[in-house]
XYZ file of N, CA and C in Angstrom:
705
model
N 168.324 155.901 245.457
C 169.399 156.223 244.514
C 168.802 156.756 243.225
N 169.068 158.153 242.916
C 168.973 158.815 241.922
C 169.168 157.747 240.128
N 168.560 157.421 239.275
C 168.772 156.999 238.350
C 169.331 157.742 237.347
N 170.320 157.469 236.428
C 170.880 158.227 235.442
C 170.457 159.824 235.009
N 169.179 158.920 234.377
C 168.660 160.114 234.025
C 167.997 161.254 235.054
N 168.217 160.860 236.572
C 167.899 161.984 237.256
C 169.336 162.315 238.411
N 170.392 162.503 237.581
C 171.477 162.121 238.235
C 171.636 164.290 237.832
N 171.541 164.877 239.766
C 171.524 166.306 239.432
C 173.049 166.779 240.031
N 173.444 168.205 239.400
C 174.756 168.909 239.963
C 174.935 168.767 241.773
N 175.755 168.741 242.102
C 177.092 168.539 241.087
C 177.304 167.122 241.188
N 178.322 166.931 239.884
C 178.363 165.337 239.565
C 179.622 164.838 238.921
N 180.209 163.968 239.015
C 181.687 163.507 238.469
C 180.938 162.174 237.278
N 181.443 162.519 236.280
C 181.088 161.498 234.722
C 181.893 161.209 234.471
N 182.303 160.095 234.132
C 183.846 159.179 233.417
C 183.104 158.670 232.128
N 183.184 159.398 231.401
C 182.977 159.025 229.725
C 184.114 158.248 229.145
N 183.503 157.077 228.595
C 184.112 156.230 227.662
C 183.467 156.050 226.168
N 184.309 155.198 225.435
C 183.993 155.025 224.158
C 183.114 153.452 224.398
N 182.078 152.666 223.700
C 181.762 151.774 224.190
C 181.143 150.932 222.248
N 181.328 150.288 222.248
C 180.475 149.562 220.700
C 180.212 148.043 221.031
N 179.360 147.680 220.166
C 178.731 146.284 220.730
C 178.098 146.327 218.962
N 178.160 144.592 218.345
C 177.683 144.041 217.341
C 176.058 144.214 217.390
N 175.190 144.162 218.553
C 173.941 144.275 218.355
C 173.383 144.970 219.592
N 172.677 146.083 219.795
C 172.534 147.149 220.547
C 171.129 146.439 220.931
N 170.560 145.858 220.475
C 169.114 145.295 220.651
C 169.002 144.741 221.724
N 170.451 143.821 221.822
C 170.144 143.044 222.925
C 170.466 143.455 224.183
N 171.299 144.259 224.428
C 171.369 144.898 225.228
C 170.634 145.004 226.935
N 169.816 145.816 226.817
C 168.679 145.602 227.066
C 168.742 144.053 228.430
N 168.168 143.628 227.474
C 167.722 142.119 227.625
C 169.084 141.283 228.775
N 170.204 141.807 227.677
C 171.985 141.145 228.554
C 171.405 141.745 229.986
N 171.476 142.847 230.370
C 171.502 143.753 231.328
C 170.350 143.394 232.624
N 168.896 142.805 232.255
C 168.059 142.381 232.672
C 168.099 140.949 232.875
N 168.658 139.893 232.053
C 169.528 139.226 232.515
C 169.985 138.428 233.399
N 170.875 139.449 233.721
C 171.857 139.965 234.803
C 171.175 140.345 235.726
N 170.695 140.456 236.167
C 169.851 141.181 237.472
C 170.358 140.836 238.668
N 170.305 142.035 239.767
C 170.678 141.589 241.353
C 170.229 140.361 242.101
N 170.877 140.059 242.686
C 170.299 139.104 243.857
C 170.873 138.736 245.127
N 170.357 138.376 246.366
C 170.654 138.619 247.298
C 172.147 136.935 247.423
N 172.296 136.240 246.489
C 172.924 135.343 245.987
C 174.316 135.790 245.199
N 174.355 136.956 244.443
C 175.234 137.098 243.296
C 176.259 138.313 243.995
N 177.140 138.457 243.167
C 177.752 139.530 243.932
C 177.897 140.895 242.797
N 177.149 140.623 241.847
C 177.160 141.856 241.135
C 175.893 142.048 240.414
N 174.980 142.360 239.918
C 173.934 142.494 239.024
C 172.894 143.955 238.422
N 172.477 144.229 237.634
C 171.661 145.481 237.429
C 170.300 145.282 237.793
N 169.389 146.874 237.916
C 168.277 147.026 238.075
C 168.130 148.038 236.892
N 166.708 148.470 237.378
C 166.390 150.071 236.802
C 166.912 150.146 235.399
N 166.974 149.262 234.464
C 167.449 149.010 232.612
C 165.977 149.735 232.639
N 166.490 150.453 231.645
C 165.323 151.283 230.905
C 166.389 151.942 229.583
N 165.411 151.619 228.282
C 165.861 152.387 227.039
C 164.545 153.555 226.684
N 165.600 154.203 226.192
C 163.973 155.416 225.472
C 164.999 155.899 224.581
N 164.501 155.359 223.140
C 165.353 155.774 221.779
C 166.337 155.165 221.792
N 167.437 155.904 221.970
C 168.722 155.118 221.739
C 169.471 155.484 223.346
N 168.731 155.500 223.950
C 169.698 155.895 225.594
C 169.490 154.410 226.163
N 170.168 153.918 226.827
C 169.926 152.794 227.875
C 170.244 153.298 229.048
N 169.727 153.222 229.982
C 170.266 153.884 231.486
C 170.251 152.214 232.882
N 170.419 152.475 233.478
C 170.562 151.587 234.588
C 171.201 151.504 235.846
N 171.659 150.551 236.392
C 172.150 150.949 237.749
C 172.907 149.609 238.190
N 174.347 149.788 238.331
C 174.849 148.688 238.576
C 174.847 148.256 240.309
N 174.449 147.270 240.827
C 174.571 147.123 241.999
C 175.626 145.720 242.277
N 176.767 146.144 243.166
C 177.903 145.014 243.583
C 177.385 145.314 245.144
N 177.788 143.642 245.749
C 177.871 143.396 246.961
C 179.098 142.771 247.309
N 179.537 142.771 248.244
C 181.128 142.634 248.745
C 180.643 142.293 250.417
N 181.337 141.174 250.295
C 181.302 140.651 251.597
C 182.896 140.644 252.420
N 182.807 141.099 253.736
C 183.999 141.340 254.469
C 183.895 140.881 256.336
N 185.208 140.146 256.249
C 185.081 139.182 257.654
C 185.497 140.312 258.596
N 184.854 140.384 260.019
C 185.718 141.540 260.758
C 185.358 140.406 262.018
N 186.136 141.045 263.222
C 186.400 140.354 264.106
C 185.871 141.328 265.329
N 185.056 141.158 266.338
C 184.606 142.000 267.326
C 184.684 141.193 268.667
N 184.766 142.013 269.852
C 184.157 142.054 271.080
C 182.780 141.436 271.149
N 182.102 140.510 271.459
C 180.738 140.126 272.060
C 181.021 140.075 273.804
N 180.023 141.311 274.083
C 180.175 141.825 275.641
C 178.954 140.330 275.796
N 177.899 140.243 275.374
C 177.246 139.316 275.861
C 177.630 137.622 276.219
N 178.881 137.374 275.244
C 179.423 136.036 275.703
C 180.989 136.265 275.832
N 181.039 137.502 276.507
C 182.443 138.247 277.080
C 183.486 137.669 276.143
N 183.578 137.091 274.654
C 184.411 136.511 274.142
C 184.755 137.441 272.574
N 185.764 137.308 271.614
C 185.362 137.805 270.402
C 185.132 136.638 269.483
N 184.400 137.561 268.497
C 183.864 136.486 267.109
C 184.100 137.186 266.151
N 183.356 136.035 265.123
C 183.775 136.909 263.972
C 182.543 137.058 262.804
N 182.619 137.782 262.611
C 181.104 137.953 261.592
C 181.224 138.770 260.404
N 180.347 138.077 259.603
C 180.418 139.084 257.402
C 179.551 139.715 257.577
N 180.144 140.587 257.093
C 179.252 141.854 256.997
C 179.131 142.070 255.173
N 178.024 142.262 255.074
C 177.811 142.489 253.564
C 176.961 143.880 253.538
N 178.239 144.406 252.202
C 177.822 146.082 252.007
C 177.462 145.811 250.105
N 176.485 146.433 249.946
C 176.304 147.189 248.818
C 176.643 148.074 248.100
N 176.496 148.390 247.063
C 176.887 149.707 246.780
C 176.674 149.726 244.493
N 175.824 151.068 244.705
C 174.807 151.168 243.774
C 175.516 152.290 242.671
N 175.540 152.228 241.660
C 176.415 152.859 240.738
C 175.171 153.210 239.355
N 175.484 154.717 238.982
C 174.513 154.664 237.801
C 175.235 155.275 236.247
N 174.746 154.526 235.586
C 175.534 154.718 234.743
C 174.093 155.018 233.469
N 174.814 155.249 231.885
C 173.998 155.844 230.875
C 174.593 155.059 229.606
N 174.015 154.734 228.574
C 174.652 154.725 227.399
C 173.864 154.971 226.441
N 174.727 155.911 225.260
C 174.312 156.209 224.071
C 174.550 155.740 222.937
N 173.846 154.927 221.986
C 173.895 154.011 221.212
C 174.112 155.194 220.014
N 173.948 156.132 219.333
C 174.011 157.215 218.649
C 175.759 157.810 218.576
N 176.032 157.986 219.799
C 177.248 158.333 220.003
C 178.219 157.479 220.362
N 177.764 156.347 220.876
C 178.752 155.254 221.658
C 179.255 155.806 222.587
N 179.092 156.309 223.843
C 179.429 156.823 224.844
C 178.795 156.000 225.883
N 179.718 155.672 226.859
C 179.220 155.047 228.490
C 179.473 156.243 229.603
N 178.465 156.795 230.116
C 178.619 157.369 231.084
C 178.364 156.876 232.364
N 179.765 156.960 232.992
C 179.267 156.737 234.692
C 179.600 157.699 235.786
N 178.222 157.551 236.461
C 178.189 158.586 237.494
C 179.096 158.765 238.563
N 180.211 158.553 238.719
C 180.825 158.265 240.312
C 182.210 157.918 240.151
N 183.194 157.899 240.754
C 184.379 158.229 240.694
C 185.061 157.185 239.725
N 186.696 157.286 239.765
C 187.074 156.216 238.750
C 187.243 155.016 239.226
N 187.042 154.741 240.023
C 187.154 153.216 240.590
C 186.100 152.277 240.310
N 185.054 153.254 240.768
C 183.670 152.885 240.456
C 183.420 152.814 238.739
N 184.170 153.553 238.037
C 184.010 153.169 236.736
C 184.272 152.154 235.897
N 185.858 151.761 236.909
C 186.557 150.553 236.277
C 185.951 149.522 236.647
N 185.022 149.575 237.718
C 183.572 148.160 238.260
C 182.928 148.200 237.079
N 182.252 149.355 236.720
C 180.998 149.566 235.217
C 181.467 148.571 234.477
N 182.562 149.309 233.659
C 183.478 148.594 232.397
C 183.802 147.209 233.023
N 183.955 146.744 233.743
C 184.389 145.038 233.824
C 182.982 144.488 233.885
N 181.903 144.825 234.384
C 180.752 143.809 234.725
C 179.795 143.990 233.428
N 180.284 145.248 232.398
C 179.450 145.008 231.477
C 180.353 144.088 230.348
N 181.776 144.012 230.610
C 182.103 143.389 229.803
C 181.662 141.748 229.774
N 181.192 141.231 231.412
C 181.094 140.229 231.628
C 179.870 140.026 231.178
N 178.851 140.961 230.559
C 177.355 140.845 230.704
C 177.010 140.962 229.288
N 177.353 141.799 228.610
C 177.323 142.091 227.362
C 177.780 140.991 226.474
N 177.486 140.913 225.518
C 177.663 139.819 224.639
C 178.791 140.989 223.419
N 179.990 140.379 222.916
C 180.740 141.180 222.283
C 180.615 142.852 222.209
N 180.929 142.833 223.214
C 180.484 144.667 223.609
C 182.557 144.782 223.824
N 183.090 146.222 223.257
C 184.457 146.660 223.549
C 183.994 148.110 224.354
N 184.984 148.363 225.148
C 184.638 149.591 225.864
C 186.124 150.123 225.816
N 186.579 150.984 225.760
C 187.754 152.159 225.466
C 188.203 153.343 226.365
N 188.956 153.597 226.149
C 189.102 155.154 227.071
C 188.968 155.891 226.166
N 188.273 157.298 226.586
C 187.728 158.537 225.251
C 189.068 159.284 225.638
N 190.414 159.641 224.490
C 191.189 160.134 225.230
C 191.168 161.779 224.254
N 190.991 162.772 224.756
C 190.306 163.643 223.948
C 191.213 165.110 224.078
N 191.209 165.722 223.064
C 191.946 166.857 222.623
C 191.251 167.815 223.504
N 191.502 168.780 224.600
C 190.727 169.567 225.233
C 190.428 171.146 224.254
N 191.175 170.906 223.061
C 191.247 172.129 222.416
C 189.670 172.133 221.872
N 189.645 170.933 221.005
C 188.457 170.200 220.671
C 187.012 170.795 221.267
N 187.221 170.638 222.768
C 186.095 171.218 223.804
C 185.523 172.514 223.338
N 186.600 172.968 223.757
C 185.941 174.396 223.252
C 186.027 174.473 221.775
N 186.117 174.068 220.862
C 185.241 174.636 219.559
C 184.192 173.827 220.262
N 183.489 172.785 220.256
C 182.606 172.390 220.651
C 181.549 173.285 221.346
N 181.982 173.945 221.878
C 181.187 174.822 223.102
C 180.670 176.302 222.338
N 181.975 176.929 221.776
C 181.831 178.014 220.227
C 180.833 177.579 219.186
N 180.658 176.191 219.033
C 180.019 175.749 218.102
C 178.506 175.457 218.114
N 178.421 175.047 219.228
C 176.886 175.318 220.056
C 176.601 176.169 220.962
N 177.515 177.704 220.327
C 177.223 179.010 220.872
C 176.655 179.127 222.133
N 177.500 178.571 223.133
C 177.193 178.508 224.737
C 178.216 179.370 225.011
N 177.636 180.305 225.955
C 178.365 181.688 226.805
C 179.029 180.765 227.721
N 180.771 180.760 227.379
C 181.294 180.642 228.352
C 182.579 181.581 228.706
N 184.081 181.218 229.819
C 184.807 181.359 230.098
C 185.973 180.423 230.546
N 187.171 180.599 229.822
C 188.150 179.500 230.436
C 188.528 179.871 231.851
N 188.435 179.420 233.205
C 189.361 179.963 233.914
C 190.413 178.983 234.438
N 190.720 178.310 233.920
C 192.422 177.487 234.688
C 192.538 176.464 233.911
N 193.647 175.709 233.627
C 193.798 174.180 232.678
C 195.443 174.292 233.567
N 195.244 173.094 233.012
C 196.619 172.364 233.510
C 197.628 171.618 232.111
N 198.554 171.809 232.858
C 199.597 171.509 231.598
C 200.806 170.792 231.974
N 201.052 169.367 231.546
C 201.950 168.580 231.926
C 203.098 169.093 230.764
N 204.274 168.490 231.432
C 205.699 168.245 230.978
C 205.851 169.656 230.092
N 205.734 171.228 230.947
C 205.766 172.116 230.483
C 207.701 172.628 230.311
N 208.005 172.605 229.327
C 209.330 173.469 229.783
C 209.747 175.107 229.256
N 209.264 175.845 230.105
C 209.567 177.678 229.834
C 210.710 177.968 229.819
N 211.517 177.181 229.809
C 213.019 177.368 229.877
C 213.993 176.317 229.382
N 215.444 176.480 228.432
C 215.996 174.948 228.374
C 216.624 174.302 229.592
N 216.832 172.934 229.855
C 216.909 172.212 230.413
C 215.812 172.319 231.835
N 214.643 172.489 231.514
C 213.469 172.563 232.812
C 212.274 171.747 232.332
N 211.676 171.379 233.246
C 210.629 170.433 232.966
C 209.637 170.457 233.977
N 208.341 170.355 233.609
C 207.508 170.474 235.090
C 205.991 170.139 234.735
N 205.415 170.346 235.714
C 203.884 170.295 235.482
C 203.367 171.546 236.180
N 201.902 172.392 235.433
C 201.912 173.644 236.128
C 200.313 173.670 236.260
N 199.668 174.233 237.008
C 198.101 174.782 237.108
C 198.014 176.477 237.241
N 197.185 176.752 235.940
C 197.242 178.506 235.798
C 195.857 178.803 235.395
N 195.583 179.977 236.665
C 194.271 180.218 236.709
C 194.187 181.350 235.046
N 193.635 181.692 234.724
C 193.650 182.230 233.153
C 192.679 183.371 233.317
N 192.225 184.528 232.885
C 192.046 185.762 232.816
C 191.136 185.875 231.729
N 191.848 185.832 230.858
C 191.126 186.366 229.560
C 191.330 184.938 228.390
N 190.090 185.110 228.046
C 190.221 183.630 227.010
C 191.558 183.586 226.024
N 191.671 184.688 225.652
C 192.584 184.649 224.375
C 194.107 183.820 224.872
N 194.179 184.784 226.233
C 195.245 183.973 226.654
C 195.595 182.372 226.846
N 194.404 182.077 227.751
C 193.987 180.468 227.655
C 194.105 180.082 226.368
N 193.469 180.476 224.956
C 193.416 179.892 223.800
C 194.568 179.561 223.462
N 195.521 180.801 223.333
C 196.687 180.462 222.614
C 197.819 179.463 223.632
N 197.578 179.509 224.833
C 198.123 178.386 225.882
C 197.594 177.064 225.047
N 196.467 176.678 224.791
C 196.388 175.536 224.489
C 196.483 174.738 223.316
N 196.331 176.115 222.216
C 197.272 175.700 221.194
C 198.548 174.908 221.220
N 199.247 176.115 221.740
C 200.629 175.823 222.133
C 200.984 174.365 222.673
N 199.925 174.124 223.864
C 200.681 172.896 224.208
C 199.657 171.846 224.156
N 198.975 171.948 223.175
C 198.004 170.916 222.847
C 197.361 169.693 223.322
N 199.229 169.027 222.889
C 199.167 167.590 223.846
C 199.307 167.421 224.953
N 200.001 168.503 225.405
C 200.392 168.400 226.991
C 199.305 168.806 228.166
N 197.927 169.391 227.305
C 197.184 170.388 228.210
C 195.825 169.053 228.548
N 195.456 168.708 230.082
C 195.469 167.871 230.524
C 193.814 167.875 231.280
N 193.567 169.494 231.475
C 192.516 169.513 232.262
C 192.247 170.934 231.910
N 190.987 171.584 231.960
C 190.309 172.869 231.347
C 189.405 173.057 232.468
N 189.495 174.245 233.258
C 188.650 174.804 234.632
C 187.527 175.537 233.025
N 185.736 175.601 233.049
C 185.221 176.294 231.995
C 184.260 176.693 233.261
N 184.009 178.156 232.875
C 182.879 179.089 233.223
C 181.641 178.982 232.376
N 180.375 177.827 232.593
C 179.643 178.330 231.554
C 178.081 179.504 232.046
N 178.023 180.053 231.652
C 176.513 181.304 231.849
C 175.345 180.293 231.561
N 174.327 180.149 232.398
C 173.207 179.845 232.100
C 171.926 180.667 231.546
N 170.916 180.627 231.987
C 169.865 181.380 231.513
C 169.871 182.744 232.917
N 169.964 181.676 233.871
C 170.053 182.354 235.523
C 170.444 182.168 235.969
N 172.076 181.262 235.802
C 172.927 181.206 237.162
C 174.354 180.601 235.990
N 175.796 180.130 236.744
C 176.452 180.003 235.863
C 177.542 178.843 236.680
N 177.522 177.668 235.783
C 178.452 176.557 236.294
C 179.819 176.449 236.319
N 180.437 175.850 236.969
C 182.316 175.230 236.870
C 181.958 174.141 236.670
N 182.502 173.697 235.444
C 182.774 172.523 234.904
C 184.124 171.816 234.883
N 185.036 170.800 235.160
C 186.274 170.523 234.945
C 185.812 169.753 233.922
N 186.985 169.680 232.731
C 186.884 168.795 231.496
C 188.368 168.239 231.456
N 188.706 166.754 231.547
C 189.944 165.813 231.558
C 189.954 165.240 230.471
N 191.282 165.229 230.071
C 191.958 164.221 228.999
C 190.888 163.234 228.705
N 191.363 162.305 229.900
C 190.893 161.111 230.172
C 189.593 161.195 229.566
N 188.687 162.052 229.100
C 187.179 162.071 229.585
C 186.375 162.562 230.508
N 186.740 162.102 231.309
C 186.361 162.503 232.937
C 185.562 163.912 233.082
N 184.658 163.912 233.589
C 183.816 165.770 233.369
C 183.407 165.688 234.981
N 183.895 166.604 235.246
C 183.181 167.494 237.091
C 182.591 168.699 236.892
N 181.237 168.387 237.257
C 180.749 169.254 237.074
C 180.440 170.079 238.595
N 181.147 171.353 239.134
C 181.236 171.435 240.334
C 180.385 172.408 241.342
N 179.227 173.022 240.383
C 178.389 173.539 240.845
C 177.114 172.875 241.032
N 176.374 173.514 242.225
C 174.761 173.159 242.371
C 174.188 173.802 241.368
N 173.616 173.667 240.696
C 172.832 174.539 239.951
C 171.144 174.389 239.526
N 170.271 174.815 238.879
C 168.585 174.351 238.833
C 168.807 173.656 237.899
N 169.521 174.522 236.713
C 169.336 173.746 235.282
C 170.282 172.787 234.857
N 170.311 171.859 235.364
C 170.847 170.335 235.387
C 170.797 169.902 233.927
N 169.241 169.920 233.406
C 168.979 169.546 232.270
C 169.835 169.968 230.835
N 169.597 171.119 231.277
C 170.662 172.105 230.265
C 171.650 171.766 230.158
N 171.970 172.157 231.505
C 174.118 171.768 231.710
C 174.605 170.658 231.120
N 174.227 169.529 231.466
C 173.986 168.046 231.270
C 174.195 167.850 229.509
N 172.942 168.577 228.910
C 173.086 168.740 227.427
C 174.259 169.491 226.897
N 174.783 170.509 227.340
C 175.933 171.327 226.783
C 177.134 170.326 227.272
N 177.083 169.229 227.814
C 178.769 168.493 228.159
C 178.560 167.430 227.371
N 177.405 166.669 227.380
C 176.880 165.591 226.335
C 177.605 166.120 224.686
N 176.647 167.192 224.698
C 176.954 167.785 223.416
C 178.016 167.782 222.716
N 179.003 168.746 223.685
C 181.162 168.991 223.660
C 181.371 167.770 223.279
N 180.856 167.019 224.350
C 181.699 165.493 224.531
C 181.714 164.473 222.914
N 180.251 164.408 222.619
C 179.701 163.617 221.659
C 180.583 164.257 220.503
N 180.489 165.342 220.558
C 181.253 166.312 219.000
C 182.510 165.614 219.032
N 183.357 165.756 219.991
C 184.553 165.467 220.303
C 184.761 163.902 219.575
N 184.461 163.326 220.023
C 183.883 161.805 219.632
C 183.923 161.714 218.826
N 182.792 162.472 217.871
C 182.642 161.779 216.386
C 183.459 162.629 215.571
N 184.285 163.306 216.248
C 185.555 163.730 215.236
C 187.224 163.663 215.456
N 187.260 162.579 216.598
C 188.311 161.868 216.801
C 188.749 160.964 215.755
């Protein structure tokens, strides 16, 4: 299992807001905590460098199933115990929790660090997508809007709806999201690399898909960090 920091395209991130009274300990809570073939939840792989903490949450879940035994022609019943390894990031600079893997798996992150952490709050980042892109203008990254989504749209009186529109030309997208600011929910972005060029989805929620393979991971990675963090510290 890939660790945070080598976590490559394409990749689904559920960014949250996260603060804790003493960041020091951290660390230490997290290590702790550690796996065991006894517990049903614990971390490995804690590593800080500066202000990043990275790690890897591992839950085990045990489940009764019932089978056929051809050898004593009878059925039984037997636990089966599954694993399952989750990586996550945090930035003490920005207060951001990143986790690698869908939202279910996120809402595991956020409960077991709440259980682990010593006065640690964790939040939903709920974020202006307009925001994004200055963000992106602002750290002069070549991109393109192509699609966002827009809840409780009404183009007409008495109509109401939700719509997905692939978009053409930025200007158009721009002034779409002006317009419906609050309502605009999800942003399809084209960004240009040095040598190749990503689809990124960017959500309300936080949430970032990043939906291309691409080499420069490193890069990409930094230009959503970047958006994201801006976004953040000017909420």
């Amino acid at each position: 299992m890939a660790t945070s920091e080598q976590i490559e395209s394409p990749a689904t991130i559920n960014i949250s807001k996260i603060g804790t009274e003493d960041w020091n300990s951290v660390p230490t809570d997290l290590e702790q905590q550690s796996f065991s073939q006894s517990s049903s939840f614990g971390f490995r792989s804690v590593d800080k460098e500066n202000e990043i903490i990275s790690a890897e949450l591992i839950t085990s879940t045990n489940t009764r199933i019932t089978r056929y035994d051809p050898e004593r022609e009878d059925i039984v019943e037997e636990t089966i115990t599954s694993t399952e390894e989750i990586s996550f990031r945090i930035n003490q600079n920005s207060e951001l929790l990143e986790v690698y893997s869908n939202k279910d798996d996120n809402g595991e992150v956020i409960n077991r660090l709440g259980q682990t952490i010593d006065r640690v709050t964790i939040s939903d980042l709920n974020i202006y997508l307009e925001d994004i892109v200055e963000q992106l203008k602002s750290h002069e990254v070549d991109f393109e809007i192509s699609a966002l989504r827009i809840n409780n749209i009404s183009p007409e009186p008495n109509t109401n709806g939700n719509c997905y529109l692939n978009t053409h030309t930025d200007s158009v997208a721009e002034k779409l999201i002006s317009e419906y600011e609050d309502d605009v929910t999800y942003l399809c972005i084209e960004i240009s690399l040095d040598s190749e060029e990503a689809t990124i989805g960017f959500y309300r929620s936080g949430s970032v898909r990043i939906f291309s393979n691409v080499n420069e991971d490193e890069k990409l990675f930094s230009i959503v960090r970047a958006a994201i963090s801006g976004v953040n510290q000017h909420a």
